[in-house]
Short mmCIF file of C-alpha atoms in Angstrom, two decimals:
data_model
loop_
_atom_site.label_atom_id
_atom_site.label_comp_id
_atom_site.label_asym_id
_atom_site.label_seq_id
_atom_site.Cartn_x
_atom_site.Cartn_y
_atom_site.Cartn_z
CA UNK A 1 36.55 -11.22 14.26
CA UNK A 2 34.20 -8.54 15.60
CA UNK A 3 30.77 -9.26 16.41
CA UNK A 4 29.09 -6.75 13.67
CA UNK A 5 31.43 -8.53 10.73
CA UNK A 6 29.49 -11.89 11.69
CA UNK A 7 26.33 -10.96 10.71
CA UNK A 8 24.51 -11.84 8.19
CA UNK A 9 23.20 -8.83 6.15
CA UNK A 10 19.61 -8.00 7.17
CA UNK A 11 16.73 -7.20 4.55
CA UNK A 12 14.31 -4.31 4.38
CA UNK A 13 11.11 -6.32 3.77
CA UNK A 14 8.63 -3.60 4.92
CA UNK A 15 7.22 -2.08 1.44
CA UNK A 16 7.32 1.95 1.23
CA UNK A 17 3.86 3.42 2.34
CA UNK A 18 3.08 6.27 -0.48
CA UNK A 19 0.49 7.07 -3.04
CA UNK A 20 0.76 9.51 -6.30
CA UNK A 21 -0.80 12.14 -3.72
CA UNK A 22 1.91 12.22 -1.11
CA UNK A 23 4.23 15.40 -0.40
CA UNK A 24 5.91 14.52 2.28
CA UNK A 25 8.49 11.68 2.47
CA UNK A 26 9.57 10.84 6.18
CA UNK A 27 12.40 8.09 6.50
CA UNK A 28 14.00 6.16 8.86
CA UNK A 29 17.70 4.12 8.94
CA UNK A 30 16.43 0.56 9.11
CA UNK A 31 13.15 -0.95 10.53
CA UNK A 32 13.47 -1.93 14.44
CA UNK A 33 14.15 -5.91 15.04
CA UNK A 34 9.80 -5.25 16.51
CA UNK A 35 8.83 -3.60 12.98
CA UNK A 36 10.95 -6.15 11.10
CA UNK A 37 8.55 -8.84 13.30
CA UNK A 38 5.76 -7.61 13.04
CA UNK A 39 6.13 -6.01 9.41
CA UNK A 40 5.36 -2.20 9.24
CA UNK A 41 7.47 0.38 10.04
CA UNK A 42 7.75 1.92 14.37
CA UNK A 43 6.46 -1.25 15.48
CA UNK A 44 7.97 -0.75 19.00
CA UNK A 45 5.56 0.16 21.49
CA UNK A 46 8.21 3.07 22.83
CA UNK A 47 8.53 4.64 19.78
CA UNK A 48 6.93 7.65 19.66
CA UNK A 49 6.40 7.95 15.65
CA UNK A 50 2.84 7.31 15.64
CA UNK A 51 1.31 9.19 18.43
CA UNK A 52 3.91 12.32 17.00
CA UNK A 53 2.17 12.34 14.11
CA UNK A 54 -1.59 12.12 15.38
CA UNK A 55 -1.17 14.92 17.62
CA UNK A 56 0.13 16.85 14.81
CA UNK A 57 -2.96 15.86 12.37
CA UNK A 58 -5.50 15.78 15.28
CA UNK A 59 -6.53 12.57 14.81
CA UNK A 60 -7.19 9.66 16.53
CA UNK A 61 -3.80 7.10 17.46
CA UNK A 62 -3.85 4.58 14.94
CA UNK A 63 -4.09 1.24 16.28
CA UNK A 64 -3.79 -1.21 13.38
CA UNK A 65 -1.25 -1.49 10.39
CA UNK A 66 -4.45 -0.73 8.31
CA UNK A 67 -5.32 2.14 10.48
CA UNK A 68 -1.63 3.57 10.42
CA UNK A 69 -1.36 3.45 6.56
CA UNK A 70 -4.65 5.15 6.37
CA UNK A 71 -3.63 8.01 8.52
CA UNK A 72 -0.59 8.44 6.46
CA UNK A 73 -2.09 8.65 2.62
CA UNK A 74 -4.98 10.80 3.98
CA UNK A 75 -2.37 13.52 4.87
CA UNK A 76 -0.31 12.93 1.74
CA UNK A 77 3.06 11.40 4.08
CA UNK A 78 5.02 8.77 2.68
CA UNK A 79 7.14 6.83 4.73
CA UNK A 80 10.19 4.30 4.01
CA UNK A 81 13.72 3.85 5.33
CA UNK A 82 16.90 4.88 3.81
CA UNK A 83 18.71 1.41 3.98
CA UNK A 84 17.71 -1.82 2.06
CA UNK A 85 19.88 -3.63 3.86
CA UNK A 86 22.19 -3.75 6.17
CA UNK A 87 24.88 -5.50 9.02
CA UNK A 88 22.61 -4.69 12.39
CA UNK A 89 22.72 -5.60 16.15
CA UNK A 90 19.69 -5.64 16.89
CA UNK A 91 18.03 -2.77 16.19
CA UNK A 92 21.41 -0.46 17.04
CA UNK A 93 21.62 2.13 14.83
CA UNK A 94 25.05 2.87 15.83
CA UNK A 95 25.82 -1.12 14.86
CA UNK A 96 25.21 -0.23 11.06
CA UNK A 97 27.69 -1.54 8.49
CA UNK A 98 27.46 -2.37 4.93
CA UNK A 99 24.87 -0.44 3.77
CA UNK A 100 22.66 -0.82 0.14
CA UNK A 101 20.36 1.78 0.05
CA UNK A 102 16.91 1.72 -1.27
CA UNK A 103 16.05 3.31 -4.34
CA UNK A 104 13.58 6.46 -3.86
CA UNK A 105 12.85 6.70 -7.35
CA UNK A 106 9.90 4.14 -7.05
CA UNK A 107 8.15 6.89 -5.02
CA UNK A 108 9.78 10.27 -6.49
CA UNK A 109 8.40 9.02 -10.07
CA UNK A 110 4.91 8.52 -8.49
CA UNK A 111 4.16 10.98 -5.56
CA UNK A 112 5.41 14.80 -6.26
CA UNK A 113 7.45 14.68 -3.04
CA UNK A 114 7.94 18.39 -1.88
CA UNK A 115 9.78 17.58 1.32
CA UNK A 116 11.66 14.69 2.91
CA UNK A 117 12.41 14.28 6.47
CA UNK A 118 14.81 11.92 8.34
CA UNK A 119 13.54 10.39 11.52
CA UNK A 120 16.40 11.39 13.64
CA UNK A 121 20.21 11.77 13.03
CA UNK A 122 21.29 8.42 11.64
CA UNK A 123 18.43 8.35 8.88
CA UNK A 124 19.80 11.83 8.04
CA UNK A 125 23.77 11.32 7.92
CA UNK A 126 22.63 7.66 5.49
CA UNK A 127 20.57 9.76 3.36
CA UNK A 128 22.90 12.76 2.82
CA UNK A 129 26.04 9.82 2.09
CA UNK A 130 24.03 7.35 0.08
CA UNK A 131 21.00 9.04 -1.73
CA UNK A 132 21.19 12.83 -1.42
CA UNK A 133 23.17 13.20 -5.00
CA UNK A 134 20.89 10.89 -6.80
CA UNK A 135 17.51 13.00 -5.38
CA UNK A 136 18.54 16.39 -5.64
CA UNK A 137 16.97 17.06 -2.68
CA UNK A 138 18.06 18.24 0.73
CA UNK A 139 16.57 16.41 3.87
CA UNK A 140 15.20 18.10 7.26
CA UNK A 141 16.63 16.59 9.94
CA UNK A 142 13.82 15.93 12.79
CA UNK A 143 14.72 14.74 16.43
CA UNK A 144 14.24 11.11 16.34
CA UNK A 145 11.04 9.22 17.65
CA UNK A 146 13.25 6.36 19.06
CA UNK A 147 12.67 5.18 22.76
CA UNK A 148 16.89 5.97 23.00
CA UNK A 149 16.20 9.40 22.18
CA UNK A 150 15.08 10.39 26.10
CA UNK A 151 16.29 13.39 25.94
CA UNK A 152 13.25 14.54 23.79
CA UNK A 153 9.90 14.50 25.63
CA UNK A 154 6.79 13.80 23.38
CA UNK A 155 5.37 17.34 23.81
CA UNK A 156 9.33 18.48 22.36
CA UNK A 157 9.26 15.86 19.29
CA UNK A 158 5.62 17.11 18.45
CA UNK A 159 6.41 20.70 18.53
CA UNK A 160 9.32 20.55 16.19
CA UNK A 161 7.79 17.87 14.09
CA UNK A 162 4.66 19.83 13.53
CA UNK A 163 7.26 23.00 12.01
CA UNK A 164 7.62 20.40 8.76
CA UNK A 165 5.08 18.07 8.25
CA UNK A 166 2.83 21.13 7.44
#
């Protein structure tokens, strides 16, 4: 038996962050093993998610969960994950197996979502396979704000973010 068939499927427990005035929908694959302690979404201290988006919107970095969800309905993002849950190692994206996905609709029925964005190339490959057909809507595929993602400096991810958040 392989390691990844072992596990026992891991749940999404973080709650989508969006409001009837959000546009823009940014999601990930499945919260980190830190965001899944901690319970909100880029809880790793590497991950570069949060100060990405307040050098885009100018603002302060967020410090607090509060302070983070604030930052997010005052510029109309939304933010969940593609995956409910999930076989994970850790927080290995490439470990992924079994996926349920979550269902968008709770947020496409509320906000008037104009744009969605995956958070690097996993969230977009899970949400083209699992929930592209029942959305209607394509996804932008953004470099990812992952600590593995070295390749992209923060100045990089900020510059090509900032093309489609506004």
């Amino acid at each position: 038996m392989k390691v990844n068939e072992a596990l026992a499927p891991a749940l999404h427990e973080i709650p989508p962050v969006y409001d009837k005035n959000s546009r823009i929908l940014i999601l990930g694959s499945f919260p980190s093993v830190k965001s899944r302690e901690i319970g909100f979404f880029y809880g790793h201290p590497q991950n570069r998610f949060w100060r990405v988006l307040a050098q885009i919107l100018e603002v302060p970095l967020p410090e607090t969960i509060d302070e983070k969800r604030t930052m997010l309905l005052e510029h109309h993002i939304a933010v969940w994950d593609v995956i409910a849950s999930c076989r994970i190692s850790g927080s290995s994206d490439s470990s992924i197996k079994d996926v349920v996905p979550n269902d968008l609709n709770k947020i496409l029925s509320t906000a008037r979502i104009e744009r969605i964005c995956a958070n690097g190339t996993t969230a977009w490959k899970l949400y083209g396979k699992y929930l592209k057909s029942s959305t209607g809507m394509e996804a932008v595929k953004l470099p990812s704000t992952s600590p593995a993602n070295a390749a992209w400096r923060l100045e990089r991810l900020v510059e090509t973010w900032k093309e489609y958040i506004f």
